[in-house]
Amino acid sequence: MSRIMTGARMVIEALRDQGVDTVFGYPGGAVLPIYDELFQQNDITHVLVRHEQGAVHMAEGYARSTGKPGVVLVTSGPGATNAVTGLTDALMDSIPLVVLSGQVPTFLIGTDGFQEADTVGITRPCTKHNWLVKDTAKLSETIHKAFHVATSGRPGPVLIDIPKDVQFAEDAYQGPKQIDPPRYQPVRKGDVTAITRLVELIEQAERPILYTGGGVINSGPGASQLLRELADATGIPVTSTLMGLGAYPASGRNWIGMLGMHGLYEANLAMHGCDLMVNIGARFDDRITGRIAEFSPGSVKAHIDIDPSSINKVIHVDIPIIGDVGHVLEDLLKIWKSRGRKVNTAALGKWWEQIEGWKSKNCLFYRGSDTIIKPQFALERLEALTKGRDRYVTTEVGQHQMWAAQFLHFDEPNRWMTSGGLGTMGYGLPASIGVQMAHPESLVINVAGDASWLMNMQEMGTAVQFRLPVKQFILNNERLGMVRQWQQLLHGERYSQSWSDSLPDFIKLAEAFGCKGAQVQDPKDLDDAIQQMIDYDGPFILDVLVEKHENCFPMIPSGKPHNEMLLGDAETQGAIQGAGAALV
Amino acid sequence: MNALNIQKGASSHSAYDLRDPNAQVEESHTLAVLVENEPGVLARVIGLFSGRGYNIDSLTVAEVDHTGHQSRITMVTSGTPAVIEQIKAQLGRIVPVHDVHDLTVEGPSVERELGLFKVRGQGDKRVEALRIAEIFRANVVDSTLESFVFELVGTPSKLDAFAELMRPLGLADLARTGVAALARGA
């Protein structure tokens, strides 16, 4: 028996059938019928945002902390264009989102109608796929397909543009089980011959390394478990990209820290000096590789990735394995065990000695101070005071983000939400709200910089409205810290437009939003301030006044290979020259 | 580890990868892309090429299976071996793309293009144009006292050659369809 209903009702019905409990959105003329249906039900909570970009980042935070797709509802025209930054962010970081946008009625499309925009045209390059639904009969099927596309293979954002007349018209609703299985079915199992070849290499390798990325986390908690089993059973050192933090625990025996431009010295040197590199769900991003021509010159490289286009895109690999990380690791472990669990123990011992030598450089060293709060110190104290708690961390983008990645430690996947690929300032505050919606009882902290935080600060209103006790930990240096650092290194200390003039009083701002704020500038008061922030039962803004000119180290200057890291300010003179200066 | 003597690319599934993956020589490849015939699919393919800076030398598209909603895009593209591999992988990742075939490496194939050539001239030149058209087995599809329109089907290079010969004889206008291609054999 088919059920006849309006397109707007179908949207709600389909979301319910897909197990959606939360939608982030903002109403407008072209989505009024859907909002009317939302009003008449109680299964789906709608979070009213203050700006559509915030809605998409909230959905990203929700998705990354739960593993479920995030859902966004926006109106046509400006509603949809405001979502573009979030869509691009989700595409770059492979976050599953389903964005529903209203559109002017079909008979007005193409007439430059009020709040009309070519939404599918604008979002085509920033979604994994998108649809304009012109017929109510196809609406429910399209929504179910959209969830399938967003969550299978390499996850990503999808968008469904729904004209207003399609929302009003009636037709038969189709449930997820009534539609034909979608044709889009990415390969999940890896090629066993290639996996066996990789096992052979693992058995013999003298200096192996596991280079893990966000793909491990996207593959689900099972994949992280298998990664831990593999690393712990073989004793191979593990490093991770910014996106993959937590897949292997920071407290784990084989953890050697994050790699990349602001990664740890030992991790980058190990990448440079290894003889077998096993890339598990990472994509050789330019923040990781540094100078391509000198990237890990002596290693055999294996690459496990569900997206065939990631293979050989940047770095040529010797053993490509296309498949889901979880499936491939399961097969890999099975084969390795069946062949007798062999590793090159003697060589591995020496390899670890070498890594310990690099570790002794203590690359995260910074000069402490009694009078002013160093940003690194602030994060060390935040870590000390929140360690072991049920904690989720989001960040904005810049120096604070890198320091957070260096000084906060994650023992579980899905606990760390940061804008990696796109580097979207303004990501962290809304993302923290999305995380808190999914985990109302947990401690959710957004580590922010003053400049980034202002970019989406309107969402504090959302946090207050929905009583979401998100903690905004602002490292305030009154600068665009990373821009300032690059201007110091690259542009002769001419600090063009990189300071934050006329900053608001964050305490008064918190009060204006109806939450609480505090400021701290003496290192002695820092612990109490952090504790106050944690203990406060509601959203809280902690304005931490930090050293204004601190630089983020260690650092691989652009255009340089892994083994030419800068460890401190003394080494920065003329560090970036020639071709490197043109890179970002 | 070097003792393992792994040949670059040897473990890959495609025989094509046995070539030097880092070669900087540009190659021309003909790709057949089978796609779901849905709105915007051509825009996705073209957007991929412009967005990632790839070349399109020729492109044809038409529905080939009405009931199955399938269209076939035949495109000629050029790039280094690594770029060609990327293009194929990126095309494959577009959701409504069902299949990508590289006809240049998957064995022999036939390639055909149709061209319409308007040649203006009188006297000897006009006679010579007609004579050469006969040699090329081109058809005359329109004629006035001062002009011919020739229709020629053949490989792109045959069309190139014909155009070169017609140029001094008064080639005034030229329309080409772009390449359609199929693998040879059953």
mmCIF file of N, CA and C in Angstrom, chain B residues 34-128:
data_model
loop_
_atom_site.group_PDB
_atom_site.id
_atom_site.type_symbol
_atom_site.label_atom_id
_atom_site.label_comp_id
_atom_site.label_asym_id
_atom_site.label_seq_id
_atom_site.Cartn_x
_atom_site.Cartn_y
_atom_site.Cartn_z
ATOM 1 N N LEU B 34 30.972 5.911 -19.958
ATOM 2 C CA LEU B 34 29.557 5.567 -19.960
ATOM 3 C C LEU B 34 28.906 6.178 -18.732
ATOM 4 N N VAL B 35 27.877 6.964 -18.975
ATOM 5 C CA VAL B 35 27.284 7.720 -17.862
ATOM 6 C C VAL B 35 25.788 7.522 -17.813
ATOM 7 N N GLU B 36 25.233 7.709 -16.623
ATOM 8 C CA GLU B 36 23.792 7.767 -16.428
ATOM 9 C C GLU B 36 23.304 9.022 -17.146
ATOM 10 N N ASN B 37 22.279 8.885 -17.964
ATOM 11 C CA ASN B 37 21.793 10.051 -18.694
ATOM 12 C C ASN B 37 20.887 10.886 -17.793
ATOM 13 N N GLU B 38 21.507 11.661 -16.901
ATOM 14 C CA GLU B 38 20.729 12.519 -15.994
ATOM 15 C C GLU B 38 21.179 13.955 -16.173
ATOM 16 N N PRO B 39 20.337 14.909 -15.764
ATOM 17 C CA PRO B 39 20.704 16.313 -15.972
ATOM 18 C C PRO B 39 22.024 16.644 -15.286
ATOM 19 N N GLY B 40 22.848 17.404 -15.957
ATOM 20 C CA GLY B 40 24.073 17.899 -15.322
ATOM 21 C C GLY B 40 25.270 16.980 -15.427
ATOM 22 N N VAL B 41 25.092 15.799 -16.003
ATOM 23 C CA VAL B 41 26.221 14.868 -15.989
ATOM 24 C C VAL B 41 27.368 15.371 -16.866
ATOM 25 N N LEU B 42 27.022 15.996 -18.001
ATOM 26 C CA LEU B 42 28.076 16.536 -18.865
ATOM 27 C C LEU B 42 28.783 17.703 -18.170
ATOM 28 N N ALA B 43 27.989 18.512 -17.455
ATOM 29 C CA ALA B 43 28.587 19.627 -16.703
ATOM 30 C C ALA B 43 29.563 19.099 -15.655
ATOM 31 N N ARG B 44 29.246 17.962 -15.045
ATOM 32 C CA ARG B 44 30.160 17.372 -14.048
ATOM 33 C C ARG B 44 31.482 16.972 -14.691
ATOM 34 N N VAL B 45 31.374 16.352 -15.879
ATOM 35 C CA VAL B 45 32.580 15.881 -16.551
ATOM 36 C C VAL B 45 33.428 17.083 -16.981
ATOM 37 N N ILE B 46 32.780 18.064 -17.588
ATOM 38 C CA ILE B 46 33.515 19.234 -18.066
ATOM 39 C C ILE B 46 34.065 20.031 -16.890
ATOM 40 N N GLY B 47 33.257 20.153 -15.823
ATOM 41 C CA GLY B 47 33.702 20.869 -14.629
ATOM 42 C C GLY B 47 34.926 20.217 -14.008
ATOM 43 N N LEU B 48 34.975 18.902 -14.055
ATOM 44 C CA LEU B 48 36.146 18.181 -13.541
ATOM 45 C C LEU B 48 37.394 18.591 -14.320
ATOM 46 N N PHE B 49 37.261 18.661 -15.642
ATOM 47 C CA PHE B 49 38.417 18.998 -16.476
ATOM 48 C C PHE B 49 38.873 20.440 -16.244
ATOM 49 N N SER B 50 37.906 21.365 -16.192
ATOM 50 C CA SER B 50 38.332 22.760 -15.992
ATOM 51 C C SER B 50 38.819 22.964 -14.565
ATOM 52 N N GLY B 51 38.143 22.331 -13.590
ATOM 53 C CA GLY B 51 38.514 22.532 -12.194
ATOM 54 C C GLY B 51 39.887 21.996 -11.867
ATOM 55 N N ARG B 52 40.284 20.910 -12.511
ATOM 56 C CA ARG B 52 41.577 20.309 -12.193
ATOM 57 C C ARG B 52 42.635 20.586 -13.256
ATOM 58 N N GLY B 53 42.282 21.419 -14.218
ATOM 59 C CA GLY B 53 43.282 21.853 -15.199
ATOM 60 C C GLY B 53 43.684 20.803 -16.222
ATOM 61 N N TYR B 54 42.769 19.889 -16.560
ATOM 62 C CA TYR B 54 43.079 18.892 -17.591
ATOM 63 C C TYR B 54 42.670 19.436 -18.961
ATOM 64 N N ASN B 55 43.174 18.773 -20.021
ATOM 65 C CA ASN B 55 42.863 19.210 -21.388
ATOM 66 C C ASN B 55 41.728 18.387 -21.976
ATOM 67 N N ILE B 56 40.853 19.032 -22.734
ATOM 68 C CA ILE B 56 39.907 18.308 -23.583
ATOM 69 C C ILE B 56 40.252 18.685 -25.022
ATOM 70 N N ASP B 57 40.658 17.696 -25.821
ATOM 71 C CA ASP B 57 40.976 17.981 -27.223
ATOM 72 C C ASP B 57 39.751 17.766 -28.100
ATOM 73 N N SER B 58 38.894 16.837 -27.684
ATOM 74 C CA SER B 58 37.676 16.579 -28.449
ATOM 75 C C SER B 58 36.677 15.911 -27.524
ATOM 76 N N LEU B 59 35.395 16.173 -27.763
ATOM 77 C CA LEU B 59 34.368 15.597 -26.900
ATOM 78 C C LEU B 59 33.081 15.400 -27.676
ATOM 79 N N THR B 60 32.548 14.194 -27.629
ATOM 80 C CA THR B 60 31.240 13.959 -28.231
ATOM 81 C C THR B 60 30.375 13.260 -27.196
ATOM 82 N N VAL B 61 29.084 13.514 -27.264
ATOM 83 C CA VAL B 61 28.205 12.862 -26.302
ATOM 84 C C VAL B 61 26.831 12.667 -26.911
ATOM 85 N N ALA B 62 26.263 11.487 -26.667
ATOM 86 C CA ALA B 62 24.891 11.227 -27.093
ATOM 87 C C ALA B 62 24.357 10.044 -26.303
ATOM 88 N N GLU B 63 23.039 10.005 -26.206
ATOM 89 C CA GLU B 63 22.414 8.867 -25.532
ATOM 90 C C GLU B 63 22.607 7.625 -26.401
ATOM 91 N N VAL B 64 22.984 6.515 -25.801
ATOM 92 C CA VAL B 64 23.171 5.292 -26.580
ATOM 93 C C VAL B 64 22.190 4.198 -26.160
ATOM 94 N N ASP B 65 21.557 4.366 -24.996
ATOM 95 C CA ASP B 65 20.606 3.357 -24.533
ATOM 96 C C ASP B 65 19.462 4.089 -23.834
ATOM 97 N N HIS B 66 18.359 4.247 -24.581
ATOM 98 C CA HIS B 66 17.274 5.073 -24.049
ATOM 99 C C HIS B 66 16.616 4.426 -22.837
ATOM 100 N N THR B 67 16.337 3.103 -22.937
ATOM 101 C CA THR B 67 15.652 2.450 -21.813
ATOM 102 C C THR B 67 16.569 2.343 -20.585
ATOM 103 N N GLY B 68 17.859 2.153 -20.832
ATOM 104 C CA GLY B 68 18.797 2.045 -19.714
ATOM 105 C C GLY B 68 19.326 3.391 -19.254
ATOM 106 N N HIS B 69 18.854 4.480 -19.831
ATOM 107 C CA HIS B 69 19.277 5.843 -19.489
ATOM 108 C C HIS B 69 20.798 6.002 -19.548
ATOM 109 N N GLN B 70 21.427 5.426 -20.576
ATOM 110 C CA GLN B 70 22.878 5.545 -20.643
ATOM 111 C C GLN B 70 23.302 6.438 -21.796
ATOM 112 N N SER B 71 24.284 7.285 -21.522
ATOM 113 C CA SER B 71 24.907 8.069 -22.590
ATOM 114 C C SER B 71 26.365 7.680 -22.676
ATOM 115 N N ARG B 72 26.928 7.930 -23.844
ATOM 116 C CA ARG B 72 28.336 7.630 -24.026
ATOM 117 C C ARG B 72 29.064 8.919 -24.384
ATOM 118 N N ILE B 73 30.076 9.223 -23.574
ATOM 119 C CA ILE B 73 30.920 10.382 -23.858
ATOM 120 C C ILE B 73 32.227 9.843 -24.413
ATOM 121 N N THR B 74 32.600 10.297 -25.590
ATOM 122 C CA THR B 74 33.913 9.931 -26.115
ATOM 123 C C THR B 74 34.770 11.179 -26.054
ATOM 124 N N MET B 75 35.885 11.087 -25.383
ATOM 125 C CA MET B 75 36.716 12.277 -25.295
ATOM 126 C C MET B 75 38.158 11.957 -25.600
ATOM 127 N N VAL B 76 38.802 12.903 -26.247
ATOM 128 C CA VAL B 76 40.232 12.791 -26.486
ATOM 129 C C VAL B 76 40.904 13.797 -25.567
ATOM 130 N N THR B 77 41.834 13.301 -24.766
ATOM 131 C CA THR B 77 42.501 14.171 -23.804
ATOM 132 C C THR B 77 43.994 13.936 -23.897
ATOM 133 N N SER B 78 44.778 14.875 -23.399
ATOM 134 C CA SER B 78 46.222 14.683 -23.458
ATOM 135 C C SER B 78 46.843 15.060 -22.121
ATOM 136 N N GLY B 79 47.953 14.428 -21.824
ATOM 137 C CA GLY B 79 48.660 14.678 -20.571
ATOM 138 C C GLY B 79 49.751 13.646 -20.377
ATOM 139 N N THR B 80 50.543 13.829 -19.320
ATOM 140 C CA THR B 80 51.572 12.843 -19.001
ATOM 141 C C THR B 80 50.870 11.571 -18.518
ATOM 142 N N PRO B 81 51.565 10.431 -18.510
ATOM 143 C CA PRO B 81 50.918 9.191 -18.061
ATOM 144 C C PRO B 81 50.262 9.333 -16.690
ATOM 145 N N ALA B 82 50.917 10.034 -15.777
ATOM 146 C CA ALA B 82 50.337 10.190 -14.433
ATOM 147 C C ALA B 82 49.043 10.989 -14.494
ATOM 148 N N VAL B 83 49.030 12.025 -15.332
ATOM 149 C CA VAL B 83 47.825 12.846 -15.448
ATOM 150 C C VAL B 83 46.683 12.045 -16.072
ATOM 151 N N ILE B 84 46.999 11.256 -17.099
ATOM 152 C CA ILE B 84 45.960 10.440 -17.737
ATOM 153 C C ILE B 84 45.351 9.471 -16.713
ATOM 154 N N GLU B 85 46.191 8.847 -15.896
ATOM 155 C CA GLU B 85 45.683 7.931 -14.874
ATOM 156 C C GLU B 85 44.773 8.686 -13.897
ATOM 157 N N GLN B 86 45.187 9.897 -13.501
ATOM 158 C CA GLN B 86 44.368 10.719 -12.602
ATOM 159 C C GLN B 86 43.029 11.042 -13.245
ATOM 160 N N ILE B 87 43.065 11.419 -14.517
ATOM 161 C CA ILE B 87 41.825 11.782 -15.215
ATOM 162 C C ILE B 87 40.851 10.614 -15.168
ATOM 163 N N LYS B 88 41.357 9.408 -15.441
ATOM 164 C CA LYS B 88 40.484 8.237 -15.445
ATOM 165 C C LYS B 88 39.918 7.984 -14.049
ATOM 166 N N ALA B 89 40.787 8.097 -13.036
ATOM 167 C CA ALA B 89 40.331 7.849 -11.666
ATOM 168 C C ALA B 89 39.317 8.904 -11.229
ATOM 169 N N GLN B 90 39.581 10.148 -11.597
ATOM 170 C CA GLN B 90 38.665 11.224 -11.206
ATOM 171 C C GLN B 90 37.323 11.075 -11.920
ATOM 172 N N LEU B 91 37.357 10.665 -13.200
ATOM 173 C CA LEU B 91 36.105 10.433 -13.920
ATOM 174 C C LEU B 91 35.328 9.310 -13.240
ATOM 175 N N GLY B 92 36.053 8.268 -12.838
ATOM 176 C CA GLY B 92 35.414 7.097 -12.238
ATOM 177 C C GLY B 92 34.717 7.415 -10.934
ATOM 178 N N ARG B 93 35.138 8.503 -10.284
ATOM 179 C CA ARG B 93 34.596 8.814 -8.970
ATOM 180 C C ARG B 93 33.334 9.680 -9.050
ATOM 181 N N ILE B 94 33.022 10.184 -10.251
ATOM 182 C CA ILE B 94 31.762 10.918 -10.409
ATOM 183 C C ILE B 94 30.614 9.917 -10.251
ATOM 184 N N VAL B 95 29.675 10.215 -9.397
ATOM 185 C CA VAL B 95 28.647 9.225 -9.028
ATOM 186 C C VAL B 95 27.890 8.669 -10.240
ATOM 187 N N PRO B 96 27.386 9.492 -11.189
ATOM 188 C CA PRO B 96 26.659 8.908 -12.316
ATOM 189 C C PRO B 96 27.541 8.340 -13.428
ATOM 190 N N VAL B 97 28.845 8.274 -13.249
ATOM 191 C CA VAL B 97 29.706 7.629 -14.245
ATOM 192 C C VAL B 97 29.739 6.134 -13.946
ATOM 193 N N HIS B 98 29.321 5.323 -14.931
ATOM 194 C CA HIS B 98 29.278 3.875 -14.715
ATOM 195 C C HIS B 98 30.594 3.207 -15.046
ATOM 196 N N ASP B 99 31.256 3.694 -16.085
ATOM 197 C CA ASP B 99 32.447 2.996 -16.553
ATOM 198 C C ASP B 99 33.346 3.943 -17.332
ATOM 199 N N VAL B 100 34.640 3.746 -17.203
ATOM 200 C CA VAL B 100 35.601 4.534 -17.969
ATOM 201 C C VAL B 100 36.516 3.578 -18.710
ATOM 202 N N HIS B 101 36.574 3.698 -20.020
ATOM 203 C CA HIS B 101 37.481 2.858 -20.817
ATOM 204 C C HIS B 101 38.515 3.732 -21.503
ATOM 205 N N ASP B 102 39.767 3.315 -21.400
ATOM 206 C CA ASP B 102 40.832 4.010 -22.118
ATOM 207 C C ASP B 102 41.094 3.230 -23.399
ATOM 208 N N LEU B 103 40.498 3.681 -24.493
ATOM 209 C CA LEU B 103 40.579 2.926 -25.746
ATOM 210 C C LEU B 103 41.998 2.915 -26.305
ATOM 211 N N THR B 104 42.808 3.875 -25.882
ATOM 212 C CA THR B 104 44.178 3.942 -26.391
ATOM 213 C C THR B 104 45.032 2.804 -25.846
ATOM 214 N N VAL B 105 44.740 2.337 -24.632
ATOM 215 C CA VAL B 105 45.573 1.276 -24.062
ATOM 216 C C VAL B 105 44.858 -0.065 -23.960
ATOM 217 N N GLU B 106 43.543 -0.085 -24.156
ATOM 218 C CA GLU B 106 42.822 -1.343 -23.962
ATOM 219 C C GLU B 106 42.746 -2.163 -25.255
ATOM 220 N N GLY B 107 43.721 -2.053 -26.111
ATOM 221 C CA GLY B 107 43.700 -2.827 -27.349
ATOM 222 C C GLY B 107 43.245 -1.975 -28.510
ATOM 223 N N PRO B 108 43.222 -2.574 -29.709
ATOM 224 C CA PRO B 108 42.895 -1.783 -30.897
ATOM 225 C C PRO B 108 41.465 -1.258 -30.868
ATOM 226 N N SER B 109 41.280 -0.105 -31.468
ATOM 227 C CA SER B 109 39.947 0.491 -31.512
ATOM 228 C C SER B 109 39.779 1.215 -32.839
ATOM 229 N N VAL B 110 38.542 1.467 -33.207
ATOM 230 C CA VAL B 110 38.288 2.290 -34.388
ATOM 231 C C VAL B 110 37.827 3.664 -33.932
ATOM 232 N N GLU B 111 38.343 4.677 -34.603
ATOM 233 C CA GLU B 111 37.958 6.045 -34.281
ATOM 234 C C GLU B 111 37.457 6.708 -35.553
ATOM 235 N N ARG B 112 36.346 7.357 -35.472
ATOM 236 C CA ARG B 112 35.796 8.051 -36.642
ATOM 237 C C ARG B 112 35.281 9.420 -36.229
ATOM 238 N N GLU B 113 35.416 10.326 -37.224
ATOM 239 C CA GLU B 113 34.905 11.665 -37.006
ATOM 240 C C GLU B 113 34.242 12.107 -38.300
ATOM 241 N N LEU B 114 33.235 12.932 -38.193
ATOM 242 C CA LEU B 114 32.604 13.462 -39.401
ATOM 243 C C LEU B 114 32.915 14.943 -39.498
ATOM 244 N N GLY B 115 33.262 15.373 -40.727
ATOM 245 C CA GLY B 115 33.541 16.791 -40.932
ATOM 246 C C GLY B 115 32.751 17.331 -42.112
ATOM 247 N N LEU B 116 32.325 18.573 -42.011
ATOM 248 C CA LEU B 116 31.698 19.277 -43.133
ATOM 249 C C LEU B 116 32.628 20.421 -43.522
ATOM 250 N N PHE B 117 32.954 20.473 -44.834
ATOM 251 C CA PHE B 117 33.944 21.455 -45.300
ATOM 252 C C PHE B 117 33.312 22.309 -46.392
ATOM 253 N N LYS B 118 33.259 23.599 -46.199
ATOM 254 C CA LYS B 118 32.760 24.488 -47.254
ATOM 255 C C LYS B 118 33.957 25.073 -48.000
ATOM 256 N N VAL B 119 34.000 24.798 -49.309
ATOM 257 C CA VAL B 119 35.130 25.265 -50.112
ATOM 258 C C VAL B 119 34.594 26.198 -51.201
ATOM 259 N N ARG B 120 35.110 27.438 -51.218
ATOM 260 C CA ARG B 120 34.669 28.396 -52.234
ATOM 261 C C ARG B 120 35.745 28.521 -53.297
ATOM 262 N N GLY B 121 35.343 28.555 -54.570
ATOM 263 C CA GLY B 121 36.340 28.731 -55.614
ATOM 264 C C GLY B 121 35.705 28.576 -56.984
ATOM 265 N N GLN B 122 36.491 28.993 -57.990
ATOM 266 C CA GLN B 122 36.018 28.866 -59.367
ATOM 267 C C GLN B 122 37.152 28.351 -60.231
ATOM 268 N N GLY B 123 36.796 27.863 -61.413
ATOM 269 C CA GLY B 123 37.801 27.456 -62.382
ATOM 270 C C GLY B 123 38.594 26.254 -61.916
ATOM 271 N N ASP B 124 39.918 26.290 -62.117
ATOM 272 C CA ASP B 124 40.790 25.150 -61.829
ATOM 273 C C ASP B 124 40.724 24.718 -60.369
ATOM 274 N N LYS B 125 40.684 25.717 -59.507
ATOM 275 C CA LYS B 125 40.675 25.390 -58.069
ATOM 276 C C LYS B 125 39.456 24.548 -57.713
ATOM 277 N N ARG B 126 38.331 24.914 -58.340
ATOM 278 C CA ARG B 126 37.075 24.201 -58.056
ATOM 279 C C ARG B 126 37.164 22.762 -58.565
ATOM 280 N N VAL B 127 37.742 22.595 -59.714
ATOM 281 C CA VAL B 127 37.899 21.245 -60.279
ATOM 282 C C VAL B 127 38.838 20.420 -59.408
ATOM 283 N N GLU B 128 39.926 21.070 -58.982
ATOM 284 C CA GLU B 128 40.921 20.377 -58.162
ATOM 285 C C GLU B 128 40.307 19.945 -56.819
#
